[in-house]
Amino acid sequence: MNPALDPWRGERIGLFGGTFDPPHTGHVGMARHARDVLGLDRVLFSVAPNPPHKPAGSMSPLEHRVEMVRLAIDGADGLELARIEDEGALSFTVDLLRACRSRTRADLYFIIGADSLGEFSTWKDPAEILRLATMVVFARGREPLHLEVPGPAAIVVFDSPVFDVSSTAVRRLLGAGDAFAGLIDPRVAGYAREHGLYRRAE
C-alpha cells in the first residue's frame, strides 16, 4: 500500500464507531474537534455492522450507512472511512479496538458521546477497552457525568462544545419531511431520500 494512503500511519489515531443511521453534523463536529484539539493524525469512522444493542432489522442496511458516512465526511480533512469490522459478527467496541491495535502501534483515541459513556459498565470487557484506547467523551447535554473507571485508564471529557444532535431525531425529521437544516449534510439527506430510507419514522 502507498504509505500516503495508509490509514494506520502516524502516532495518534482517532476512532469513531457507531451505527451512523444516519450520520449527522454532530458526528462530524465531534470528530473534527477531537482531531484539532488532541492533535490526531486522522479520525477513522467505522460503521458497526451488527451492534448488540440494536434489534435485528431495526437499522438501515450496512451498505447505505457506509455510503452516507462517506458522503458526510467527503472533503473533510483528516476524517476517513475505514472498513474494520467483520460484517457477520456482533460489533463490540473491544473487538473493534483489538482489530485496530493489530494494524497499528499508534495511540488510539475512541470517540463517544456522554450518553454512550453512561452505559459503559454494560459493555463487553470495559477494562480492556480502557487499556486499548483513550476514551474521548463529548457532552450531549448539560447533565452531570459520573463514571466509575476500573483500573488505570485515560479519559478525555469535553464539556464544550455540546453536540446535542441524535440520529433518532434526524430520522424522524427525514421521515416526516420536516426541516433538518444544520443537522445533516444535504448530500446525506438526498441519498436517504433517493434510497427510500426512514420513510417509516420512529
JSON list of C-alpha atoms in Angstrom, two decimals:
[
{"chain": "A", "resi": 1, "resn": "MET", "atom": "CA", "xyz": [0.00, 0.00, 0.00]},
{"chain": "A", "resi": 2, "resn": "ASN", "atom": "CA", "xyz": [1.14, 3.54, -0.74]},
{"chain": "A", "resi": 3, "resn": "PRO", "atom": "CA", "xyz": [2.28, 4.93, 2.65]},
{"chain": "A", "resi": 4, "resn": "ALA", "atom": "CA", "xyz": [0.48, 8.19, 1.91]},
{"chain": "A", "resi": 5, "resn": "LEU", "atom": "CA", "xyz": [-2.80, 6.26, 1.66]},
{"chain": "A", "resi": 6, "resn": "ASP", "atom": "CA", "xyz": [-2.29, 4.04, 4.72]},
{"chain": "A", "resi": 7, "resn": "PRO", "atom": "CA", "xyz": [-4.98, 5.00, 7.27]},
{"chain": "A", "resi": 8, "resn": "TRP", "atom": "CA", "xyz": [-2.89, 3.50, 10.10]},
{"chain": "A", "resi": 9, "resn": "ARG", "atom": "CA", "xyz": [0.16, 5.72, 9.63]},
{"chain": "A", "resi": 10, "resn": "GLY", "atom": "CA", "xyz": [1.01, 8.28, 12.28]},
{"chain": "A", "resi": 11, "resn": "GLU", "atom": "CA", "xyz": [1.25, 8.36, 16.06]},
{"chain": "A", "resi": 12, "resn": "ARG", "atom": "CA", "xyz": [-2.26, 9.41, 17.22]},
{"chain": "A", "resi": 13, "resn": "ILE", "atom": "CA", "xyz": [-5.34, 7.96, 15.56]},
{"chain": "A", "resi": 14, "resn": "GLY", "atom": "CA", "xyz": [-8.94, 8.72, 16.47]},
{"chain": "A", "resi": 15, "resn": "LEU", "atom": "CA", "xyz": [-11.62, 6.06, 16.08]},
{"chain": "A", "resi": 16, "resn": "PHE", "atom": "CA", "xyz": [-15.32, 6.78, 15.81]},
{"chain": "A", "resi": 17, "resn": "GLY", "atom": "CA", "xyz": [-17.51, 3.69, 15.79]},
{"chain": "A", "resi": 18, "resn": "GLY", "atom": "CA", "xyz": [-21.27, 3.69, 15.56]},
{"chain": "A", "resi": 19, "resn": "THR", "atom": "CA", "xyz": [-24.36, 2.77, 13.61]},
{"chain": "A", "resi": 20, "resn": "PHE", "atom": "CA", "xyz": [-24.45, 6.18, 11.87]},
{"chain": "A", "resi": 21, "resn": "ASP", "atom": "CA", "xyz": [-28.09, 5.77, 10.88]},
{"chain": "A", "resi": 22, "resn": "PRO", "atom": "CA", "xyz": [-27.80, 8.45, 9.61]},
{"chain": "A", "resi": 23, "resn": "PRO", "atom": "CA", "xyz": [-24.52, 10.28, 10.25]},
{"chain": "A", "resi": 24, "resn": "HIS", "atom": "CA", "xyz": [-25.24, 13.88, 11.24]},
{"chain": "A", "resi": 25, "resn": "THR", "atom": "CA", "xyz": [-23.39, 17.14, 11.78]},
{"chain": "A", "resi": 26, "resn": "GLY", "atom": "CA", "xyz": [-22.83, 16.26, 15.44]},
{"chain": "A", "resi": 27, "resn": "HIS", "atom": "CA", "xyz": [-20.80, 13.22, 14.45]},
{"chain": "A", "resi": 28, "resn": "VAL", "atom": "CA", "xyz": [-18.66, 15.24, 12.04]},
{"chain": "A", "resi": 29, "resn": "GLY", "atom": "CA", "xyz": [-18.27, 18.09, 14.53]},
{"chain": "A", "resi": 30, "resn": "MET", "atom": "CA", "xyz": [-17.11, 15.76, 17.28]},
{"chain": "A", "resi": 31, "resn": "ALA", "atom": "CA", "xyz": [-14.56, 14.13, 15.00]},
{"chain": "A", "resi": 32, "resn": "ARG", "atom": "CA", "xyz": [-13.20, 17.47, 13.82]},
{"chain": "A", "resi": 33, "resn": "HIS", "atom": "CA", "xyz": [-12.97, 18.88, 17.34]},
{"chain": "A", "resi": 34, "resn": "ALA", "atom": "CA", "xyz": [-11.15, 15.82, 18.66]},
{"chain": "A", "resi": 35, "resn": "ARG", "atom": "CA", "xyz": [-8.78, 15.88, 15.68]},
{"chain": "A", "resi": 36, "resn": "ASP", "atom": "CA", "xyz": [-7.91, 19.54, 16.19]},
{"chain": "A", "resi": 37, "resn": "VAL", "atom": "CA", "xyz": [-7.70, 19.73, 19.98]},
{"chain": "A", "resi": 38, "resn": "LEU", "atom": "CA", "xyz": [-5.93, 16.40, 20.54]},
{"chain": "A", "resi": 39, "resn": "GLY", "atom": "CA", "xyz": [-3.63, 16.72, 17.52]},
{"chain": "A", "resi": 40, "resn": "LEU", "atom": "CA", "xyz": [-4.80, 13.47, 15.94]},
{"chain": "A", "resi": 41, "resn": "ASP", "atom": "CA", "xyz": [-3.29, 12.41, 12.62]},
{"chain": "A", "resi": 42, "resn": "ARG", "atom": "CA", "xyz": [-6.79, 11.45, 11.49]},
{"chain": "A", "resi": 43, "resn": "VAL", "atom": "CA", "xyz": [-10.13, 10.15, 12.71]},
{"chain": "A", "resi": 44, "resn": "LEU", "atom": "CA", "xyz": [-11.33, 6.87, 11.23]},
{"chain": "A", "resi": 45, "resn": "PHE", "atom": "CA", "xyz": [-15.08, 6.23, 11.08]},
{"chain": "A", "resi": 46, "resn": "SER", "atom": "CA", "xyz": [-16.08, 2.57, 11.47]},
{"chain": "A", "resi": 47, "resn": "VAL", "atom": "CA", "xyz": [-19.69, 1.70, 10.71]},
{"chain": "A", "resi": 48, "resn": "ALA", "atom": "CA", "xyz": [-20.95, -1.05, 13.04]},
{"chain": "A", "resi": 49, "resn": "PRO", "atom": "CA", "xyz": [-22.48, -3.92, 11.03]},
{"chain": "A", "resi": 50, "resn": "ASN", "atom": "CA", "xyz": [-24.36, -5.58, 13.90]},
{"chain": "A", "resi": 51, "resn": "PRO", "atom": "CA", "xyz": [-24.39, -3.53, 17.12]},
{"chain": "A", "resi": 52, "resn": "PRO", "atom": "CA", "xyz": [-25.52, -5.73, 20.03]},
{"chain": "A", "resi": 53, "resn": "HIS", "atom": "CA", "xyz": [-27.80, -3.02, 21.48]},
{"chain": "A", "resi": 54, "resn": "LYS", "atom": "CA", "xyz": [-29.88, -2.72, 18.28]},
{"chain": "A", "resi": 55, "resn": "PRO", "atom": "CA", "xyz": [-32.62, -5.24, 17.40]},
{"chain": "A", "resi": 56, "resn": "ALA", "atom": "CA", "xyz": [-32.02, -7.18, 14.19]},
{"chain": "A", "resi": 57, "resn": "GLY", "atom": "CA", "xyz": [-33.66, -5.49, 11.23]},
{"chain": "A", "resi": 58, "resn": "SER", "atom": "CA", "xyz": [-34.10, -2.15, 13.01]},
{"chain": "A", "resi": 59, "resn": "MET", "atom": "CA", "xyz": [-31.34, -0.37, 11.09]},
{"chain": "A", "resi": 60, "resn": "SER", "atom": "CA", "xyz": [-30.80, 0.72, 7.53]},
{"chain": "A", "resi": 61, "resn": "PRO", "atom": "CA", "xyz": [-28.72, -1.79, 5.52]},
{"chain": "A", "resi": 62, "resn": "LEU", "atom": "CA", "xyz": [-24.99, -1.58, 6.15]},
{"chain": "A", "resi": 63, "resn": "GLU", "atom": "CA", "xyz": [-24.11, -0.50, 2.60]},
{"chain": "A", "resi": 64, "resn": "HIS", "atom": "CA", "xyz": [-26.40, 2.53, 2.89]},
{"chain": "A", "resi": 65, "resn": "ARG", "atom": "CA", "xyz": [-24.96, 3.57, 6.24]},
{"chain": "A", "resi": 66, "resn": "VAL", "atom": "CA", "xyz": [-21.42, 3.23, 4.91]},
{"chain": "A", "resi": 67, "resn": "GLU", "atom": "CA", "xyz": [-22.23, 5.34, 1.85]},
{"chain": "A", "resi": 68, "resn": "MET", "atom": "CA", "xyz": [-23.90, 8.03, 3.99]},
{"chain": "A", "resi": 69, "resn": "VAL", "atom": "CA", "xyz": [-20.77, 8.27, 6.16]},
{"chain": "A", "resi": 70, "resn": "ARG", "atom": "CA", "xyz": [-18.68, 8.55, 3.02]},
{"chain": "A", "resi": 71, "resn": "LEU", "atom": "CA", "xyz": [-20.83, 11.48, 1.87]},
{"chain": "A", "resi": 72, "resn": "ALA", "atom": "CA", "xyz": [-20.91, 13.12, 5.31]},
{"chain": "A", "resi": 73, "resn": "ILE", "atom": "CA", "xyz": [-17.11, 13.28, 5.62]},
{"chain": "A", "resi": 74, "resn": "ASP", "atom": "CA", "xyz": [-16.29, 13.85, 1.95]},
{"chain": "A", "resi": 75, "resn": "GLY", "atom": "CA", "xyz": [-13.92, 16.79, 1.73]},
{"chain": "A", "resi": 76, "resn": "ALA", "atom": "CA", "xyz": [-13.29, 16.93, 5.49]},
{"chain": "A", "resi": 77, "resn": "ASP", "atom": "CA", "xyz": [-9.53, 16.94, 6.04]},
{"chain": "A", "resi": 78, "resn": "GLY", "atom": "CA", "xyz": [-8.34, 14.21, 8.39]},
{"chain": "A", "resi": 79, "resn": "LEU", "atom": "CA", "xyz": [-11.63, 12.30, 8.52]},
{"chain": "A", "resi": 80, "resn": "GLU", "atom": "CA", "xyz": [-11.67, 8.92, 6.77]},
{"chain": "A", "resi": 81, "resn": "LEU", "atom": "CA", "xyz": [-13.88, 5.87, 6.42]},
{"chain": "A", "resi": 82, "resn": "ALA", "atom": "CA", "xyz": [-12.34, 2.54, 7.43]},
{"chain": "A", "resi": 83, "resn": "ARG", "atom": "CA", "xyz": [-13.95, -0.86, 6.93]},
{"chain": "A", "resi": 84, "resn": "ILE", "atom": "CA", "xyz": [-12.60, -2.60, 10.02]},
{"chain": "A", "resi": 85, "resn": "GLU", "atom": "CA", "xyz": [-15.32, -4.81, 11.47]},
{"chain": "A", "resi": 86, "resn": "ASP", "atom": "CA", "xyz": [-16.38, -8.25, 10.29]},
{"chain": "A", "resi": 87, "resn": "GLU", "atom": "CA", "xyz": [-19.79, -7.91, 8.68]},
{"chain": "A", "resi": 88, "resn": "GLY", "atom": "CA", "xyz": [-21.00, -11.21, 10.08]},
{"chain": "A", "resi": 89, "resn": "ALA", "atom": "CA", "xyz": [-20.05, -10.61, 13.70]},
{"chain": "A", "resi": 90, "resn": "LEU", "atom": "CA", "xyz": [-21.57, -8.60, 16.52]},
{"chain": "A", "resi": 91, "resn": "SER", "atom": "CA", "xyz": [-19.98, -5.16, 16.72]},
{"chain": "A", "resi": 92, "resn": "PHE", "atom": "CA", "xyz": [-18.38, -4.98, 20.15]},
{"chain": "A", "resi": 93, "resn": "THR", "atom": "CA", "xyz": [-16.13, -1.99, 20.82]},
{"chain": "A", "resi": 94, "resn": "VAL", "atom": "CA", "xyz": [-13.44, -4.11, 22.43]},
{"chain": "A", "resi": 95, "resn": "ASP", "atom": "CA", "xyz": [-13.20, -6.29, 19.30]},
{"chain": "A", "resi": 96, "resn": "LEU", "atom": "CA", "xyz": [-13.02, -3.19, 17.09]},
{"chain": "A", "resi": 97, "resn": "LEU", "atom": "CA", "xyz": [-10.16, -1.82, 19.17]},
{"chain": "A", "resi": 98, "resn": "ARG", "atom": "CA", "xyz": [-8.31, -5.14, 19.12]},
{"chain": "A", "resi": 99, "resn": "ALA", "atom": "CA", "xyz": [-8.60, -5.19, 15.33]},
{"chain": "A", "resi": 100, "resn": "CYS", "atom": "CA", "xyz": [-7.22, -1.65, 15.22]},
{"chain": "A", "resi": 101, "resn": "ARG", "atom": "CA", "xyz": [-4.38, -2.50, 17.59]},
{"chain": "A", "resi": 102, "resn": "SER", "atom": "CA", "xyz": [-3.36, -5.37, 15.28]},
{"chain": "A", "resi": 103, "resn": "ARG", "atom": "CA", "xyz": [-2.95, -2.81, 12.48]},
{"chain": "A", "resi": 104, "resn": "THR", "atom": "CA", "xyz": [-1.02, -0.03, 14.22]},
{"chain": "A", "resi": 105, "resn": "ARG", "atom": "CA", "xyz": [1.19, 0.93, 17.13]},
{"chain": "A", "resi": 106, "resn": "ALA", "atom": "CA", "xyz": [-0.26, 4.44, 17.20]},
{"chain": "A", "resi": 107, "resn": "ASP", "atom": "CA", "xyz": [-2.00, 5.75, 20.30]},
{"chain": "A", "resi": 108, "resn": "LEU", "atom": "CA", "xyz": [-5.74, 5.14, 19.84]},
{"chain": "A", "resi": 109, "resn": "TYR", "atom": "CA", "xyz": [-8.46, 7.60, 20.85]},
{"chain": "A", "resi": 110, "resn": "PHE", "atom": "CA", "xyz": [-12.02, 6.27, 20.86]},
{"chain": "A", "resi": 111, "resn": "ILE", "atom": "CA", "xyz": [-14.69, 8.97, 20.44]},
{"chain": "A", "resi": 112, "resn": "ILE", "atom": "CA", "xyz": [-18.15, 8.66, 22.01]},
{"chain": "A", "resi": 113, "resn": "GLY", "atom": "CA", "xyz": [-20.99, 10.80, 23.28]},
{"chain": "A", "resi": 114, "resn": "ALA", "atom": "CA", "xyz": [-21.63, 11.14, 27.00]},
{"chain": "A", "resi": 115, "resn": "ASP", "atom": "CA", "xyz": [-24.93, 9.25, 26.61]},
{"chain": "A", "resi": 116, "resn": "SER", "atom": "CA", "xyz": [-22.97, 6.19, 25.49]},
{"chain": "A", "resi": 117, "resn": "LEU", "atom": "CA", "xyz": [-20.48, 6.56, 28.34]},
{"chain": "A", "resi": 118, "resn": "GLY", "atom": "CA", "xyz": [-23.37, 6.30, 30.79]},
{"chain": "A", "resi": 119, "resn": "GLU", "atom": "CA", "xyz": [-23.85, 2.70, 29.59]},
{"chain": "A", "resi": 120, "resn": "PHE", "atom": "CA", "xyz": [-20.14, 1.91, 29.57]},
{"chain": "A", "resi": 121, "resn": "SER", "atom": "CA", "xyz": [-20.24, -0.51, 32.52]},
{"chain": "A", "resi": 122, "resn": "THR", "atom": "CA", "xyz": [-22.57, -2.78, 30.49]},
{"chain": "A", "resi": 123, "resn": "TRP", "atom": "CA", "xyz": [-20.20, -3.01, 27.51]},
{"chain": "A", "resi": 124, "resn": "LYS", "atom": "CA", "xyz": [-18.18, -6.11, 26.79]},
{"chain": "A", "resi": 125, "resn": "ASP", "atom": "CA", "xyz": [-14.86, -6.02, 28.72]},
{"chain": "A", "resi": 126, "resn": "PRO", "atom": "CA", "xyz": [-14.75, -2.31, 29.64]},
{"chain": "A", "resi": 127, "resn": "ALA", "atom": "CA", "xyz": [-11.41, -2.67, 31.42]},
{"chain": "A", "resi": 128, "resn": "GLU", "atom": "CA", "xyz": [-9.82, -3.97, 28.21]},
{"chain": "A", "resi": 129, "resn": "ILE", "atom": "CA", "xyz": [-11.33, -1.09, 26.24]},
{"chain": "A", "resi": 130, "resn": "LEU", "atom": "CA", "xyz": [-9.66, 1.36, 28.60]},
{"chain": "A", "resi": 131, "resn": "ARG", "atom": "CA", "xyz": [-6.37, -0.50, 28.23]},
{"chain": "A", "resi": 132, "resn": "LEU", "atom": "CA", "xyz": [-6.51, -0.33, 24.44]},
{"chain": "A", "resi": 133, "resn": "ALA", "atom": "CA", "xyz": [-7.56, 3.28, 23.91]},
{"chain": "A", "resi": 134, "resn": "THR", "atom": "CA", "xyz": [-8.05, 6.69, 25.48]},
{"chain": "A", "resi": 135, "resn": "MET", "atom": "CA", "xyz": [-11.76, 7.46, 25.68]},
{"chain": "A", "resi": 136, "resn": "VAL", "atom": "CA", "xyz": [-12.75, 10.83, 24.24]},
{"chain": "A", "resi": 137, "resn": "VAL", "atom": "CA", "xyz": [-16.17, 11.88, 25.52]},
{"chain": "A", "resi": 138, "resn": "PHE", "atom": "CA", "xyz": [-18.38, 14.69, 24.24]},
{"chain": "A", "resi": 139, "resn": "ALA", "atom": "CA", "xyz": [-21.28, 16.19, 26.15]},
{"chain": "A", "resi": 140, "resn": "ARG", "atom": "CA", "xyz": [-24.74, 15.66, 24.69]},
{"chain": "A", "resi": 141, "resn": "GLY", "atom": "CA", "xyz": [-26.45, 17.95, 27.15]},
{"chain": "A", "resi": 142, "resn": "ARG", "atom": "CA", "xyz": [-25.78, 19.66, 30.45]},
{"chain": "A", "resi": 143, "resn": "GLU", "atom": "CA", "xyz": [-26.39, 16.71, 32.77]},
{"chain": "A", "resi": 144, "resn": "PRO", "atom": "CA", "xyz": [-23.50, 15.86, 35.14]},
{"chain": "A", "resi": 145, "resn": "LEU", "atom": "CA", "xyz": [-21.46, 12.83, 34.18]},
{"chain": "A", "resi": 146, "resn": "HIS", "atom": "CA", "xyz": [-20.37, 10.16, 36.66]},
{"chain": "A", "resi": 147, "resn": "LEU", "atom": "CA", "xyz": [-18.31, 7.12, 35.74]},
{"chain": "A", "resi": 148, "resn": "GLU", "atom": "CA", "xyz": [-16.52, 4.55, 37.85]},
{"chain": "A", "resi": 149, "resn": "VAL", "atom": "CA", "xyz": [-13.43, 3.50, 35.94]},
{"chain": "A", "resi": 150, "resn": "PRO", "atom": "CA", "xyz": [-11.90, 0.05, 36.55]},
{"chain": "A", "resi": 151, "resn": "GLY", "atom": "CA", "xyz": [-8.16, 0.27, 36.98]},
{"chain": "A", "resi": 152, "resn": "PRO", "atom": "CA", "xyz": [-5.76, 2.82, 35.46]},
{"chain": "A", "resi": 153, "resn": "ALA", "atom": "CA", "xyz": [-7.24, 4.48, 32.38]},
{"chain": "A", "resi": 154, "resn": "ALA", "atom": "CA", "xyz": [-7.20, 7.66, 30.37]},
{"chain": "A", "resi": 155, "resn": "ILE", "atom": "CA", "xyz": [-10.40, 9.56, 29.59]},
{"chain": "A", "resi": 156, "resn": "VAL", "atom": "CA", "xyz": [-10.70, 12.94, 27.91]},
{"chain": "A", "resi": 157, "resn": "VAL", "atom": "CA", "xyz": [-14.02, 14.68, 28.59]},
{"chain": "A", "resi": 158, "resn": "PHE", "atom": "CA", "xyz": [-15.05, 17.74, 26.58]},
{"chain": "A", "resi": 159, "resn": "ASP", "atom": "CA", "xyz": [-17.77, 19.76, 28.30]},
{"chain": "A", "resi": 160, "resn": "SER", "atom": "CA", "xyz": [-17.98, 22.06, 25.30]},
{"chain": "A", "resi": 161, "resn": "PRO", "atom": "CA", "xyz": [-18.86, 22.41, 22.54]},
{"chain": "A", "resi": 162, "resn": "VAL", "atom": "CA", "xyz": [-22.07, 20.46, 23.06]},
{"chain": "A", "resi": 163, "resn": "PHE", "atom": "CA", "xyz": [-23.16, 18.37, 20.07]},
{"chain": "A", "resi": 164, "resn": "ASP", "atom": "CA", "xyz": [-26.78, 17.81, 21.04]},
{"chain": "A", "resi": 165, "resn": "VAL", "atom": "CA", "xyz": [-27.93, 16.03, 17.88]},
{"chain": "A", "resi": 166, "resn": "SER", "atom": "CA", "xyz": [-29.30, 12.50, 17.73]},
{"chain": "A", "resi": 167, "resn": "SER", "atom": "CA", "xyz": [-29.73, 10.15, 14.79]},
{"chain": "A", "resi": 168, "resn": "THR", "atom": "CA", "xyz": [-33.18, 9.26, 16.15]},
{"chain": "A", "resi": 169, "resn": "ALA", "atom": "CA", "xyz": [-34.32, 12.88, 15.88]},
{"chain": "A", "resi": 170, "resn": "VAL", "atom": "CA", "xyz": [-32.85, 13.21, 12.39]},
{"chain": "A", "resi": 171, "resn": "ARG", "atom": "CA", "xyz": [-34.64, 10.05, 11.24]},
{"chain": "A", "resi": 172, "resn": "ARG", "atom": "CA", "xyz": [-37.94, 11.44, 12.48]},
{"chain": "A", "resi": 173, "resn": "LEU", "atom": "CA", "xyz": [-37.42, 14.73, 10.66]},
{"chain": "A", "resi": 174, "resn": "LEU", "atom": "CA", "xyz": [-36.45, 12.98, 7.44]},
{"chain": "A", "resi": 175, "resn": "GLY", "atom": "CA", "xyz": [-39.38, 10.57, 7.71]},
{"chain": "A", "resi": 176, "resn": "ALA", "atom": "CA", "xyz": [-41.85, 13.40, 8.29]},
{"chain": "A", "resi": 177, "resn": "GLY", "atom": "CA", "xyz": [-40.37, 15.59, 5.57]},
{"chain": "A", "resi": 178, "resn": "ASP", "atom": "CA", "xyz": [-39.62, 18.32, 8.13]},
{"chain": "A", "resi": 179, "resn": "ALA", "atom": "CA", "xyz": [-36.78, 20.83, 8.05]},
{"chain": "A", "resi": 180, "resn": "PHE", "atom": "CA", "xyz": [-33.39, 19.50, 9.13]},
{"chain": "A", "resi": 181, "resn": "ALA", "atom": "CA", "xyz": [-31.09, 22.40, 8.23]},
{"chain": "A", "resi": 182, "resn": "GLY", "atom": "CA", "xyz": [-27.81, 22.21, 10.11]},
{"chain": "A", "resi": 183, "resn": "LEU", "atom": "CA", "xyz": [-28.46, 18.70, 11.44]},
{"chain": "A", "resi": 184, "resn": "ILE", "atom": "CA", "xyz": [-27.38, 16.61, 8.46]},
{"chain": "A", "resi": 185, "resn": "ASP", "atom": "CA", "xyz": [-25.34, 17.12, 5.32]},
{"chain": "A", "resi": 186, "resn": "PRO", "atom": "CA", "xyz": [-27.70, 17.79, 2.36]},
{"chain": "A", "resi": 187, "resn": "ARG", "atom": "CA", "xyz": [-25.86, 15.08, 0.40]},
{"chain": "A", "resi": 188, "resn": "VAL", "atom": "CA", "xyz": [-26.70, 12.54, 3.11]},
{"chain": "A", "resi": 189, "resn": "ALA", "atom": "CA", "xyz": [-30.34, 13.68, 3.16]},
{"chain": "A", "resi": 190, "resn": "GLY", "atom": "CA", "xyz": [-30.52, 13.39, -0.63]},
{"chain": "A", "resi": 191, "resn": "TYR", "atom": "CA", "xyz": [-29.07, 9.88, -0.51]},
{"chain": "A", "resi": 192, "resn": "ALA", "atom": "CA", "xyz": [-31.59, 8.84, 2.16]},
{"chain": "A", "resi": 193, "resn": "ARG", "atom": "CA", "xyz": [-34.49, 10.14, 0.08]},
{"chain": "A", "resi": 194, "resn": "GLU", "atom": "CA", "xyz": [-33.18, 8.56, -3.12]},
{"chain": "A", "resi": 195, "resn": "HIS", "atom": "CA", "xyz": [-33.00, 5.14, -1.45]},
{"chain": "A", "resi": 196, "resn": "GLY", "atom": "CA", "xyz": [-36.24, 5.41, 0.50]},
{"chain": "A", "resi": 197, "resn": "LEU", "atom": "CA", "xyz": [-34.62, 5.36, 3.94]},
{"chain": "A", "resi": 198, "resn": "TYR", "atom": "CA", "xyz": [-36.52, 6.50, 7.06]},
{"chain": "A", "resi": 199, "resn": "ARG", "atom": "CA", "xyz": [-39.92, 6.62, 5.37]},
{"chain": "A", "resi": 200, "resn": "ARG", "atom": "CA", "xyz": [-41.35, 4.92, 8.43]},
{"chain": "A", "resi": 201, "resn": "ALA", "atom": "CA", "xyz": [-40.05, 7.27, 11.05]},
{"chain": "A", "resi": 202, "resn": "GLU", "atom": "CA", "xyz": [-39.72, 6.19, 14.66]}
]
